[in-house]
Coordinates of N, CA and C in Angstrom, one line a residue:
X71 N -36.4 38.6 -21.8 CA -35.5 37.6 -22.2 C -34.4 37.5 -21.2
X72 N -33.9 36.3 -20.9 CA -32.8 36.1 -19.9 C -31.5 36.5 -20.4
X73 N -30.5 36.5 -19.5 CA -29.2 36.9 -19.8 C -28.3 35.6 -19.6
X74 N -27.2 35.7 -20.2 CA -26.2 34.6 -20.1 C -24.8 35.2 -19.9
X75 N -24.0 34.4 -19.3 CA -22.6 34.8 -19.1 C -21.7 33.8 -19.8
X76 N -20.8 34.3 -20.5 CA -19.8 33.4 -21.2 C -18.6 33.2 -20.3
X77 N -18.1 32.1 -20.3 CA -16.9 31.7 -19.5 C -15.7 31.8 -20.5
X78 N -14.7 32.5 -20.1 CA -13.5 32.5 -21.0 C -12.8 31.1 -21.1
X79 N -12.2 30.9 -22.3 CA -11.5 29.6 -22.5 C -10.3 29.6 -21.5
X80 N -10.0 28.4 -21.0 CA -8.9 28.3 -20.1 C -7.6 28.7 -20.8
X81 N -6.7 29.3 -20.0 CA -5.4 29.7 -20.5 C -4.5 28.4 -20.7
X82 N -3.4 28.6 -21.4 CA -2.5 27.5 -21.6 C -2.0 27.0 -20.3
X83 N -1.7 27.9 -19.4 CA -1.2 27.5 -18.1 C -2.3 26.7 -17.3
X84 N -3.5 27.1 -17.4 CA -4.6 26.3 -16.7 C -4.8 24.9 -17.3
X85 N -4.7 24.8 -18.6 CA -4.8 23.5 -19.3 C -3.6 22.6 -18.9
X86 N -2.4 23.2 -18.9 CA -1.2 22.4 -18.5 C -1.4 22.0 -17.0
X87 N -1.8 22.8 -16.1 CA -2.0 22.5 -14.7 C -3.0 21.4 -14.6
X88 N -4.1 21.4 -15.3 CA -5.2 20.4 -15.2 C -4.6 19.1 -15.7
X89 N -3.8 19.1 -16.8 CA -3.2 17.9 -17.3 C -2.2 17.3 -16.3
X90 N -1.4 18.1 -15.7 CA -0.5 17.7 -14.7 C -1.2 17.0 -13.6
X91 N -2.3 17.6 -13.1 CA -3.1 17.0 -12.0 C -3.6 15.6 -12.4
X92 N -4.1 15.5 -13.6 CA -4.7 14.2 -14.1 C -3.6 13.2 -14.1
X93 N -2.4 13.6 -14.6 CA -1.3 12.6 -14.7 C -0.8 12.2 -13.3
X94 N -0.8 13.1 -12.3 CA -0.4 12.8 -11.0 C -1.4 11.9 -10.3
X95 N -2.7 12.2 -10.5 CA -3.7 11.3 -10.0 C -3.6 9.9 -10.5
X96 N -3.3 9.8 -11.8 CA -3.2 8.4 -12.5 C -2.0 7.7 -11.9
X97 N -0.9 8.5 -11.7 CA 0.4 7.9 -11.1 C 0.1 7.4 -9.7
X98 N -0.6 8.2 -8.9 CA -0.8 7.8 -7.5 C -1.8 6.6 -7.5
X99 N -2.7 6.5 -8.4 CA -3.6 5.3 -8.4 C -2.9 4.1 -8.8
X100 N -2.0 4.2 -9.7 CA -1.1 3.0 -10.1 C -0.2 2.6 -9.0
X101 N 0.4 3.5 -8.3 CA 1.2 3.2 -7.2 C 0.4 2.5 -6.1
X102 N -0.8 3.0 -5.8 CA -1.6 2.4 -4.8 C -2.0 1.0 -5.2
X103 N -2.3 0.7 -6.5 CA -2.6 -0.6 -6.9 C -1.4 -1.6 -6.7
X104 N -0.2 -1.1 -7.0 CA 1.0 -2.0 -6.8 C 1.1 -2.3 -5.3
X105 N 0.9 -1.3 -4.4 CA 1.0 -1.6 -3.0 C 0.0 -2.6 -2.5
X106 N -1.2 -2.4 -3.0 CA -2.3 -3.4 -2.7 C -2.0 -4.8 -3.0
X107 N -1.2 -5.0 -4.0 CA -0.8 -6.4 -4.5 C 0.4 -7.0 -3.8
X108 N 1.0 -6.3 -2.9 CA 2.3 -6.8 -2.3 C 2.0 -8.1 -1.5
X109 N 2.8 -9.0 -1.8 CA 2.8 -10.3 -1.0 C 4.3 -10.6 -0.7
X110 N 4.6 -11.1 0.5 CA 5.9 -11.4 0.9 C 6.0 -12.8 1.5
X111 N 7.1 -13.4 1.3 CA 7.3 -14.8 1.8 C 8.5 -14.8 2.8
X112 N 8.1 -15.3 4.0 CA 9.1 -15.3 5.1 C 10.1 -16.5 4.9
X113 N 11.1 -16.5 5.8 CA 12.1 -17.6 5.7 C 11.4 -18.9 6.1
X114 N 10.3 -18.9 6.7 CA 9.6 -20.2 7.0 C 8.8 -20.6 5.8
X115 N 8.7 -19.8 4.8 CA 8.0 -20.3 3.6 C 6.6 -19.8 3.5
X116 N 6.1 -19.0 4.5 CA 4.7 -18.6 4.5 C 4.6 -17.3 3.7
X117 N 3.6 -17.2 2.9 CA 3.3 -16.0 2.1 C 2.2 -15.1 2.7
X118 N 2.6 -13.9 3.1 CA 1.7 -13.0 3.7 C 1.3 -11.9 2.7
X119 N 0.0 -11.4 2.9 CA -0.4 -10.2 2.2 C 0.5 -9.0 2.8
X120 N 0.9 -8.1 2.0 CA 1.8 -7.0 2.5 C 1.3 -5.6 2.2
X121 N 0.0 -5.5 1.9 CA -0.6 -4.2 1.6 C -0.6 -3.4 2.9
X122 N -0.9 -2.1 2.8 CA -0.8 -1.2 4.0 C -1.7 -1.7 5.2
X123 N -2.9 -2.2 4.9 CA -3.8 -2.6 6.0 C -3.2 -3.8 6.6
X124 N -2.6 -4.8 5.9 CA -2.0 -5.9 6.5 C -0.7 -5.5 7.3
X125 N 0.0 -4.6 6.8 CA 1.2 -4.1 7.5 C 0.8 -3.5 8.9
X126 N -0.3 -2.8 8.9 CA -0.8 -2.2 10.1 C -1.3 -3.3 11.1
X127 N -1.9 -4.4 10.6 CA -2.4 -5.5 11.4 C -1.1 -6.2 12.0
X128 N -0.1 -6.4 11.1 CA 1.1 -7.0 11.6 C 1.8 -6.2 12.7
X129 N 1.8 -4.9 12.5 CA 2.5 -4.0 13.5 C 1.7 -4.1 14.9
X130 N 0.4 -4.2 14.8 CA -0.4 -4.3 16.1 C -0.1 -5.6 16.7
X131 N 0.0 -6.7 15.9 CA 0.2 -8.0 16.5 C 1.6 -8.1 17.1
X132 N 2.6 -7.6 16.4 CA 4.0 -7.6 16.9 C 4.1 -6.8 18.2
X133 N 3.4 -5.6 18.3 CA 3.4 -4.8 19.5 C 2.7 -5.5 20.6
X134 N 1.7 -6.3 20.4 CA 0.9 -7.0 21.4 C 1.4 -8.3 21.9
X135 N 2.2 -9.0 21.0 CA 2.8 -10.3 21.4 C 4.1 -10.2 22.1
X136 N 4.3 -11.1 23.0 CA 5.7 -11.2 23.6 C 6.5 -12.1 22.8
X137 N 7.8 -12.0 22.9 CA 8.7 -13.0 22.3 C 8.3 -14.4 22.6
X138 N 8.3 -15.3 21.6 CA 7.9 -16.7 21.8 C 6.4 -16.9 21.7
X139 N 5.6 -15.9 21.7 CA 4.1 -16.1 21.5 C 3.8 -16.1 20.1
X140 N 2.6 -16.7 19.8 CA 2.1 -16.8 18.4 C 0.6 -16.6 18.5
X141 N 0.0 -16.3 17.3 CA -1.4 -16.1 17.2 C -1.9 -16.6 15.9
X142 N -3.2 -17.0 15.7 CA -3.7 -17.4 14.4 C -3.5 -16.3 13.4
X143 N -3.1 -16.7 12.2 CA -3.0 -15.7 11.1 C -3.4 -16.3 9.8
X144 N -4.2 -15.5 9.0 CA -4.6 -16.0 7.7 C -3.6 -15.5 6.7
X145 N -3.0 -16.4 6.0 CA -2.0 -16.1 5.0 C -2.7 -15.6 3.7
X146 N -1.8 -15.3 2.7 CA -2.3 -14.7 1.4 C -3.2 -15.8 0.7
X147 N -2.9 -17.0 0.9 CA -3.8 -18.1 0.2 C -4.9 -18.6 1.1
X148 N -5.2 -17.8 2.2 CA -6.3 -18.1 3.1 C -6.0 -19.3 4.0
X149 N -4.8 -19.8 4.0 CA -4.4 -20.9 5.0 C -4.2 -20.2 6.3
X150 N -4.6 -20.9 7.4 CA -4.5 -20.3 8.7 C -3.3 -21.0 9.4
X151 N -2.4 -20.2 10.0 CA -1.2 -20.7 10.7 C -1.2 -20.1 12.1
X152 N -0.3 -20.6 12.9 CA 0.1 -20.0 14.1 C 1.3 -19.2 13.8
X153 N 1.2 -17.9 13.7 CA 2.3 -17.0 13.3 C 3.0 -16.5 14.6
X154 N 4.2 -16.7 14.7 CA 5.0 -16.2 15.9 C 5.2 -14.7 15.7
X155 N 5.5 -14.1 16.8 CA 5.9 -12.6 16.8 C 7.1 -12.4 15.9
X156 N 8.0 -13.3 15.9 CA 9.2 -13.1 15.1 C 8.9 -13.2 13.6
X157 N 8.0 -14.2 13.2 CA 7.6 -14.3 11.8 C 6.8 -13.1 11.4
X158 N 5.9 -12.6 12.2 CA 5.1 -11.5 11.8 C 6.0 -10.2 11.7
X159 N 7.0 -10.1 12.5 CA 7.9 -9.0 12.4 C 8.7 -9.1 11.1
X160 N 9.1 -10.3 10.8 CA 9.8 -10.5 9.5 C 8.9 -10.1 8.3
X161 N 7.7 -10.6 8.3 CA 6.8 -10.3 7.2 C 6.5 -8.8 7.1
X162 N 6.4 -8.1 8.3 CA 6.1 -6.7 8.3 C 7.3 -6.0 7.7
X163 N 8.5 -6.4 8.1 CA 9.7 -5.7 7.5 C 9.8 -5.9 6.0
X164 N 9.6 -7.2 5.6 CA 9.6 -7.4 4.1 C 8.6 -6.6 3.4
X165 N 7.4 -6.5 3.9 CA 6.3 -5.8 3.3 C 6.7 -4.3 3.2
X166 N 7.3 -3.8 4.3 CA 7.7 -2.4 4.3 C 8.8 -2.1 3.3
X167 N 9.7 -3.0 3.1 CA 10.7 -2.9 2.1 C 10.2 -3.0 0.7
X168 N 9.2 -3.8 0.5 CA 8.5 -3.9 -0.8 C 7.8 -2.7 -1.1
X169 N 7.1 -2.1 -0.1 CA 6.4 -0.8 -0.4 C 7.4 0.3 -0.7
X170 N 8.5 0.3 0.1 CA 9.5 1.4 -0.2 C 10.0 1.2 -1.6
X171 N 10.2 0.0 -2.1 CA 10.7 -0.2 -3.4 C 9.7 0.3 -4.5
X172 N 8.4 0.1 -4.2 CA 7.4 0.6 -5.1 C 7.5 2.2 -5.2
X173 N 7.7 2.8 -4.1 CA 7.7 4.3 -4.0 C 9.0 4.8 -4.7
X174 N 10.1 4.1 -4.5 CA 11.4 4.5 -5.1 C 11.4 4.3 -6.6
X175 N 10.9 3.1 -7.0 CA 10.8 2.8 -8.4 C 9.9 3.8 -9.2
X176 N 8.9 4.3 -8.5 CA 7.9 5.2 -9.1 C 8.5 6.6 -9.0
X177 N 9.4 6.9 -8.2 CA 10.0 8.2 -8.0 C 9.0 9.1 -7.2
X178 N 9.6 10.0 -6.5 CA 8.7 11.0 -5.8 C 8.2 12.0 -6.7
X179 N 6.9 12.1 -6.7 CA 6.2 13.1 -7.6 C 5.4 14.0 -6.7

């Protein structure tokens, strides 16, 4: 006949730690969803996606363009515009501020 090993029940501290980890994971997922939905509107009236991937794309464009230059850009509604370096910089700044607001509103956990 085979043998078996019993596993002791988790302690109250282990249960509490597991619950805290589940809550933190849910909190982080919710915060990520909010960041994914960020959209910002520049002073020119153009609405840009402001999620982290879009912010990175804007940063690369701003770094690569000279003042006065523009490049094709797809807006949040899929309209294509010629976005200037200045407008991309503005959109990037607004998106960064919106993301910071999500983090501050959520509190550091």
